[in-house]
Short mmCIF file of C-alpha atoms in Angstrom, two decimals:
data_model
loop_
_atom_site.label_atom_id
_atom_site.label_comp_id
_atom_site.label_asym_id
_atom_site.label_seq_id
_atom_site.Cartn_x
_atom_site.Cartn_y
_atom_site.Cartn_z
CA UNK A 1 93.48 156.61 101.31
CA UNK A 2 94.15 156.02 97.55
CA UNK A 3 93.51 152.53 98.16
CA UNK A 4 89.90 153.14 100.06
CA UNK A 5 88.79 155.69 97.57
CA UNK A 6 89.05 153.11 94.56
CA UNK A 7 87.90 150.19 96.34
CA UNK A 8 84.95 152.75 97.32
CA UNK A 9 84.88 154.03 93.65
CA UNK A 10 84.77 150.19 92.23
CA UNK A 11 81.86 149.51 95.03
CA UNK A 12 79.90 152.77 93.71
CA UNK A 13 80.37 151.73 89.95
CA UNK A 14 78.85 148.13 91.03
CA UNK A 15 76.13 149.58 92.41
CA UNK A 16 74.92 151.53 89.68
CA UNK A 17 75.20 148.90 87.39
CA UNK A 18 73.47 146.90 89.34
CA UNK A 19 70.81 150.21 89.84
CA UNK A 20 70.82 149.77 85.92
CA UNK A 21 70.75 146.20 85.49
CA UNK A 22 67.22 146.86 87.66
CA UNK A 23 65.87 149.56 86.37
CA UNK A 24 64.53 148.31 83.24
CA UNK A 25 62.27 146.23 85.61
CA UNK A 26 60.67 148.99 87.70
CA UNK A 27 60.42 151.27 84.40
CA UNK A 28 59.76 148.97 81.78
CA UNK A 29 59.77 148.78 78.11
CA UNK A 30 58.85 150.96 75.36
CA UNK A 31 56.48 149.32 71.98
CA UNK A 32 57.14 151.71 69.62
CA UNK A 33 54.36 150.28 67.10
CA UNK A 34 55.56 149.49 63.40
CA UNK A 35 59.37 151.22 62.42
CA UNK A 36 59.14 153.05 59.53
CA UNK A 37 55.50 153.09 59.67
CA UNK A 38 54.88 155.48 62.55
CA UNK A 39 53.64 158.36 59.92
CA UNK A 40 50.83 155.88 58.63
CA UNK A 41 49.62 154.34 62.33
CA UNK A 42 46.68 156.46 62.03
CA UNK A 43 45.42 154.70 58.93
CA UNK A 44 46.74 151.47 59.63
CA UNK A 45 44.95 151.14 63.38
CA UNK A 46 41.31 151.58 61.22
CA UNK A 47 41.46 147.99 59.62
CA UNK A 48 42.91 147.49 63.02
CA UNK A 49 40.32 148.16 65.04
CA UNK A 50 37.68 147.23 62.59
CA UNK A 51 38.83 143.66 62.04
CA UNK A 52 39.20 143.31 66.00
CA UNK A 53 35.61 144.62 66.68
CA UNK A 54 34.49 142.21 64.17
CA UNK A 55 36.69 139.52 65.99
CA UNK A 56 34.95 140.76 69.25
CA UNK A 57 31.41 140.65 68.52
CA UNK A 58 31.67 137.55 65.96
CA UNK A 59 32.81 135.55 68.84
CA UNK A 60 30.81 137.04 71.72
CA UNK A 61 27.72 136.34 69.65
CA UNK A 62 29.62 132.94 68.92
CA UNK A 63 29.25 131.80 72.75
CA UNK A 64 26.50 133.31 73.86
CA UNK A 65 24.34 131.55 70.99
CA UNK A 66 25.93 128.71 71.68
CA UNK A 67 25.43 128.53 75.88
CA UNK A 68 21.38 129.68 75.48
CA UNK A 69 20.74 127.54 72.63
CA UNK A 70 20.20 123.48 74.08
CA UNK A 71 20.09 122.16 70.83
CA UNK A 72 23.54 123.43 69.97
CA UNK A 73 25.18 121.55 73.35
CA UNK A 74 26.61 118.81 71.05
CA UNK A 75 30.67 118.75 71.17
CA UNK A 76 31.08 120.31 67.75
CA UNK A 77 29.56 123.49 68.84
CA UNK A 78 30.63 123.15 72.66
CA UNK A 79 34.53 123.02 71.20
CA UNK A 80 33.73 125.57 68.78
CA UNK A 81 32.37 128.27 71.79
CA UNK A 82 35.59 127.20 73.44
CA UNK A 83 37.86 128.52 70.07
CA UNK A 84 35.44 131.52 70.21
CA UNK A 85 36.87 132.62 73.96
CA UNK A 86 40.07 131.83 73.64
CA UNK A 87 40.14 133.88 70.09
CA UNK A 88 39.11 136.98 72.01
CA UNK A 89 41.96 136.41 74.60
CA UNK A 90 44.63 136.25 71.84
CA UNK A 91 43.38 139.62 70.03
CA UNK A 92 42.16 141.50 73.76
CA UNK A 93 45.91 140.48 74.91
CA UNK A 94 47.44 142.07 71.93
CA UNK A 95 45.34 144.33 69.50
CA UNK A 96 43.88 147.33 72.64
CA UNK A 97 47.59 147.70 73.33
CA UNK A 98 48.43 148.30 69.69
CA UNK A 99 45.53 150.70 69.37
CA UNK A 100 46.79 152.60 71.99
CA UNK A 101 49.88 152.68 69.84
CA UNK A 102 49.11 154.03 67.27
CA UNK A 103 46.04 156.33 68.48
CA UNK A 104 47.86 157.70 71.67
CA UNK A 105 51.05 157.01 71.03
CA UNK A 106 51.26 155.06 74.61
CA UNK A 107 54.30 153.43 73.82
CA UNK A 108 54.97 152.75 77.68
CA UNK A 109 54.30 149.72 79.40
CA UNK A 110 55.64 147.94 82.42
CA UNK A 111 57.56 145.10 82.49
CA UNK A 112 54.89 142.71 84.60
CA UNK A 113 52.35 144.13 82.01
CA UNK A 114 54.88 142.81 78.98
CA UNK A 115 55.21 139.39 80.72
CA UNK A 116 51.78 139.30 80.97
CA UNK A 117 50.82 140.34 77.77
CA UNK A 118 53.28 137.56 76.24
CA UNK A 119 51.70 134.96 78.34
CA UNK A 120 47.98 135.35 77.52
CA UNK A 121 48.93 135.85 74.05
CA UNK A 122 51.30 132.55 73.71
CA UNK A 123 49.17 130.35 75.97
CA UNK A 124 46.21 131.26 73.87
CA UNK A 125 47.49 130.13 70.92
CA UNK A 126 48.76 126.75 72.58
CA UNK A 127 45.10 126.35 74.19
CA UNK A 128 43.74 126.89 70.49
CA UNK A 129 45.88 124.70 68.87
CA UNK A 130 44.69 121.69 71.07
CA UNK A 131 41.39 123.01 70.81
CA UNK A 132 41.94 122.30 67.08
CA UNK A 133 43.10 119.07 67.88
CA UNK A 134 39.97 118.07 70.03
CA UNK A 135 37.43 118.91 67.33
CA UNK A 136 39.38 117.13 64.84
CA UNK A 137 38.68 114.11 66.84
CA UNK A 138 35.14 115.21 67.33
CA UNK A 139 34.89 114.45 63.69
CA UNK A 140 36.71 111.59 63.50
CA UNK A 141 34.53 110.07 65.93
CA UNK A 142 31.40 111.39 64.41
CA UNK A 143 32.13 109.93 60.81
CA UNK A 144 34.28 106.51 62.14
CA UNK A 145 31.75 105.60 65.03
CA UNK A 146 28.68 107.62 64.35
CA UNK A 147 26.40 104.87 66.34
CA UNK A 148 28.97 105.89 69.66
CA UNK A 149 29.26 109.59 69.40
CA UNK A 150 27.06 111.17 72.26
CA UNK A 151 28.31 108.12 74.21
CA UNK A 152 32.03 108.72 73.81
CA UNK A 153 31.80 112.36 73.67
CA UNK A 154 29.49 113.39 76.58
CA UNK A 155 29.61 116.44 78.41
CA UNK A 156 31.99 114.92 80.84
CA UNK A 157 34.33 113.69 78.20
CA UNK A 158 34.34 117.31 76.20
CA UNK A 159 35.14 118.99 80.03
CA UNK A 160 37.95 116.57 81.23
CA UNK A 161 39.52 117.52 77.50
CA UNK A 162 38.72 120.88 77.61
CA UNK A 163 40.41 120.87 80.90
CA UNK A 164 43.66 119.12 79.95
CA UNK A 165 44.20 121.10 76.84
CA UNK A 166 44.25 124.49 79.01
CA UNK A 167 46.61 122.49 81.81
CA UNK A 168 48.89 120.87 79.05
CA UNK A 169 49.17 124.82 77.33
CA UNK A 170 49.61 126.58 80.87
CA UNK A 171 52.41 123.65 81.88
CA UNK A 172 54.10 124.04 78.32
CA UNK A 173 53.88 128.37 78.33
CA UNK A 174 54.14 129.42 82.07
CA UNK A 175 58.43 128.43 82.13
CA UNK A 176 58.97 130.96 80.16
CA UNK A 177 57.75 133.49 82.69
CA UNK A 178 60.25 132.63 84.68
CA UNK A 179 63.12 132.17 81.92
CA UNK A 180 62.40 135.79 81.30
CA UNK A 181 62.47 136.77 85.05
CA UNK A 182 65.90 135.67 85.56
CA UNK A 183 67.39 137.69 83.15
CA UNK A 184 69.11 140.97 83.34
CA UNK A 185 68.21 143.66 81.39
CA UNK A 186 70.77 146.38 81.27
CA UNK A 187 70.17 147.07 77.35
CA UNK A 188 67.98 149.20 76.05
CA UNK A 189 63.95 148.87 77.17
CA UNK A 190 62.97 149.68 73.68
CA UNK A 191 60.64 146.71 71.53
CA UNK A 192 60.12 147.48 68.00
CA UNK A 193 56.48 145.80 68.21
CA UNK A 194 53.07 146.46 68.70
CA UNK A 195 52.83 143.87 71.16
CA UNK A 196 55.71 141.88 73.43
CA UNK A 197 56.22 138.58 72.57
CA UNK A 198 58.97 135.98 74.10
CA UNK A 199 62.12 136.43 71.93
CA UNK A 200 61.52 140.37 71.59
CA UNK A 201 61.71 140.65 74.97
CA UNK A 202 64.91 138.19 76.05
CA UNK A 203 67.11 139.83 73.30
CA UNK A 204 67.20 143.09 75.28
CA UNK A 205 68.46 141.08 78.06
CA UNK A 206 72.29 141.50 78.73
CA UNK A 207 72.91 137.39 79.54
CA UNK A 208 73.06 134.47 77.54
CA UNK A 209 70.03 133.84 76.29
CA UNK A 210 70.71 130.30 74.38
CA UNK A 211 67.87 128.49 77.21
CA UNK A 212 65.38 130.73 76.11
CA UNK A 213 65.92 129.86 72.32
CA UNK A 214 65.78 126.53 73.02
CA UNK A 215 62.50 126.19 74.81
CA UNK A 216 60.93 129.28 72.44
CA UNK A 217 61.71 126.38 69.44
CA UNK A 218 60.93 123.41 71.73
CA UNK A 219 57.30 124.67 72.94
CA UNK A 220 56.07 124.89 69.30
CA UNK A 221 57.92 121.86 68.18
CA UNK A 222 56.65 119.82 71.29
CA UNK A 223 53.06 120.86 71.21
CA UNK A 224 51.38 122.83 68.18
CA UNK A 225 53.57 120.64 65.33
CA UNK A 226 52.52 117.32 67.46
CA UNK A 227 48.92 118.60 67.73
CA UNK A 228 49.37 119.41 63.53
CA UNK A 229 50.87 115.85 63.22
CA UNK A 230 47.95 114.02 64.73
CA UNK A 231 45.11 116.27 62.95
CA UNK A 232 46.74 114.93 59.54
CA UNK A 233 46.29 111.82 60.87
CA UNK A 234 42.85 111.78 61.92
CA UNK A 235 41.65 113.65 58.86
CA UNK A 236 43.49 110.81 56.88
CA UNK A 237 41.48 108.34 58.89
CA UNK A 238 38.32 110.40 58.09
CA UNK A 239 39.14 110.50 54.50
CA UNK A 240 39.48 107.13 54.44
CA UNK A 241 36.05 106.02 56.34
CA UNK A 242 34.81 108.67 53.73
CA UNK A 243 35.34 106.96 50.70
CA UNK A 244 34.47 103.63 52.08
CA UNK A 245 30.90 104.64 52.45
CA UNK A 246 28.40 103.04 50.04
CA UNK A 247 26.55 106.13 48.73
CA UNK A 248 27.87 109.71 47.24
CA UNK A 249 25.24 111.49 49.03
CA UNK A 250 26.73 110.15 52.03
CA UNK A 251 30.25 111.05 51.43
CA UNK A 252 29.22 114.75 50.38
CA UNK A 253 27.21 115.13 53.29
CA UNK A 254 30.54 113.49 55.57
CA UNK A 255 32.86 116.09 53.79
CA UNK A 256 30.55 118.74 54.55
CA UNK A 257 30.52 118.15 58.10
CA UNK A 258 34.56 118.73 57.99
CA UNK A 259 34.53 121.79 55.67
CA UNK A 260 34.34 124.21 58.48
CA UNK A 261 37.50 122.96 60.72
CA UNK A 262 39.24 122.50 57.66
CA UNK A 263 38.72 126.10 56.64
CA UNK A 264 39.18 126.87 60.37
CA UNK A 265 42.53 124.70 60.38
CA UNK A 266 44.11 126.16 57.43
CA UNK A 267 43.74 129.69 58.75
CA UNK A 268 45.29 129.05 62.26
CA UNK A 269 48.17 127.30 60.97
CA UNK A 270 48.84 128.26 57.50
CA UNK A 271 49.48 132.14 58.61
CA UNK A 272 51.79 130.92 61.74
CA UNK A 273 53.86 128.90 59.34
CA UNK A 274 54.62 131.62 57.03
CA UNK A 275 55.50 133.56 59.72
CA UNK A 276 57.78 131.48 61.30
CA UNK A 277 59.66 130.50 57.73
CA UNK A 278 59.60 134.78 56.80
CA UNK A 279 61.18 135.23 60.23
CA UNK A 280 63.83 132.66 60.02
CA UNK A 281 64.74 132.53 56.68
CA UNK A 282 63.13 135.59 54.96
CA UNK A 283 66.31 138.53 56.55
CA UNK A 284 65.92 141.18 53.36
CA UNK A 285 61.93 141.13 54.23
CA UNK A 286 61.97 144.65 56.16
CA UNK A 287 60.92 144.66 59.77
CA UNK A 288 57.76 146.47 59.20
CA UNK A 289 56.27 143.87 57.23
CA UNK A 290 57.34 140.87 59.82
CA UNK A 291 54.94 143.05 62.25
CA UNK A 292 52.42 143.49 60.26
CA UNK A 293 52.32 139.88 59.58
CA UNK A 294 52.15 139.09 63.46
CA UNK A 295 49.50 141.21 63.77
CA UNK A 296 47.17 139.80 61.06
CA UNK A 297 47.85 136.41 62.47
CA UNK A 298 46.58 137.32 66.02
CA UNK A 299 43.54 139.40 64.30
CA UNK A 300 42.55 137.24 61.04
CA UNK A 301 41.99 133.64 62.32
CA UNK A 302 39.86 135.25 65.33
CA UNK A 303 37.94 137.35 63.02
CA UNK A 304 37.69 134.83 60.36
CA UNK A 305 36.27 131.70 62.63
CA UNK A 306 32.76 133.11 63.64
CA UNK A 307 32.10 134.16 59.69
CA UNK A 308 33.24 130.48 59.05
CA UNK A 309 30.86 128.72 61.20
CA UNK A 310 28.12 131.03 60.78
CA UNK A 311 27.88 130.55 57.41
CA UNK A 312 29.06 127.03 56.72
CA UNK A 313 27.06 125.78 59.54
CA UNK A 314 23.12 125.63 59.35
CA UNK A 315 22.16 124.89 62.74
CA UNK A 316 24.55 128.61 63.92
CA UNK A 317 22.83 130.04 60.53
CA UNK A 318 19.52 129.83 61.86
CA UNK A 319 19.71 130.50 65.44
CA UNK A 320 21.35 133.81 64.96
CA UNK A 321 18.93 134.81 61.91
CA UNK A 322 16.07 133.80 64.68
CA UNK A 323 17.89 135.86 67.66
CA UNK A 324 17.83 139.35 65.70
CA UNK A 325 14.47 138.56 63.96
CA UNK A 326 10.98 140.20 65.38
CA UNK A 327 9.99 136.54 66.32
CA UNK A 328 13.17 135.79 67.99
CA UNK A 329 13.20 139.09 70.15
CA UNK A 330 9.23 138.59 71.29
#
């Protein structure tokens, strides 16, 4: 009987660790917002939130001047109303959640909802990042083969790229879905974030994690520092057709065209790089700052890119001043 009851006692015991092993997955995880920083969440969600609804409306305004206006349907603007959607998927995925945060104090969410959330937010910056790529091409072509630009980037051109940049970013980012599926989670559920990313979420996992490093350094290696890579190249190319031009007017006026995605370029990556370097290397920066860093990153480029364009570019310039004029309203 001795014998039954501990065979029956080692059976129970597997069972509830295999109950707790589960549970994390029906219950889910806890973002507890910025540690150390909980007493100022009030004050810090009002930059927050204003900086998002900036991000919101800047781009909203972005597209839908962009779709109603024909004149604008060249690939320069067509890529740039592509950046504008995919910026409000990266904040939407991450900022209402952190709002909720700190306003509410909602610190629950699912575990689904923290895959999810991860997803959107890391296949939106992979889509942008080739997005990047594609209109530093549009200007290599426009400066390099000006006489063969509508003809080499039509509108069926700018859709089969616009296509494989979102394939290429949902084949590279959707794995990791299923790398975090796999895993047990018999840790604690709690994230020290405002939002779930990839590598918060593993480490609470109770396996070895060492695939899930490797592809979280692979995917940015393999696709946003090859898409970087190439952009250097094609703006050397462009600097170089530059300077070979016979008048200075006409290499101001070349530059001029590039000054927005270079603006544009430097704020995408610039931000991501520090990050990654103060995360890896940077271990007596507190935690509270390496959030707040992540956070800025998903909110400044989005809010930053419609205030770019609008006032760098004439032809955007104009066709908002004439949307919210009395003219442009009659």
């Amino acid at each position: 009987m001795a014998e039954i009851s501990s065979v029956q006692k080692s059976s129970l015991l597997s069972n509830m660790n295999n109950l707790s092993e589960t549970a994390l997955f029906l219950i889910g995880c806890m973002l507890i917002g910025i540690p150390g920083l909980k007493h100022m969440h009030l004050w810090i969600s009002i930059p927050f939130c204003l900086m998002y609804l900036v991000a919101a409306s800047g781009n909203l305004l972005l597209i839908f001047v962009v779709a109603l206006e024909r004149s604008l349907h060249e690939p320069m603007y067509l890529f740039l109303s592509m950046l504008a959607f995919w910026d409000l998927i990266l904040s939407t995925s991450t900022v209402p959640k952190a709002l909720a945060i700190f306003w509410m104090d909602d610190t629950n969410i699912s575990f689904g909802g923290c895959v999810t959330q991860l997803f959107f937010m890391h296949f939106a910056f992979v889509v942008e990042s080739g997005i990047l790529l594609a209109m530093a091409f549009d200007r290599y072509v426009a400066i390099c083969y000006p006489l063969q630009y509508t003809t080499i980037l039509n509108h069926s051109v700018i859709g089969k790229i616009g296509g494989i940049v979102v394939f290429r970013s949902f084949a590279t980012v959707f794995p990791i879905v299923f790398l975090l599926k796999r895993l047990p989670f018999c840790r604690t559920n709690i994230i020290a974030h405002t939002f779930c990313e990839h590598m918060g979420l593993a480490k609470l996992a109770c396996a070895d994690i060492t695939i899930n490093i490797w592809y979280g350094i692979s995917v940015p290696l393999l696709s946003v520092m090859l898409d970087m890579v190439v952009i250097v190249i094609s703006y050397i190319l462009i600097l170089r057709a530059v300077f070979r031009l016979p008048s200075r007017d006409a290499r101001l006026k070349a530059l001029s065209t590039c000054g927005s995605h270079v603006c544009v370029i430097l704020m995408f990556y610039l931000p991501g790089i520090f990050t990654v370097i103060a995360q890896r290397f940077g271990r007596k920066i507190p935690r509270h700052v390496h959030i707040l860093l992540a956070n800025l990153y998903v909110l400044v480029p989005p809010m930053m890119n419609p205030v770019i364009y609008g006032v760098k570019t004439k032809q955007i310039r104009e066709r908002v001043a004439l949307l919210f004029s009395p003219k442009g309203k009659c």
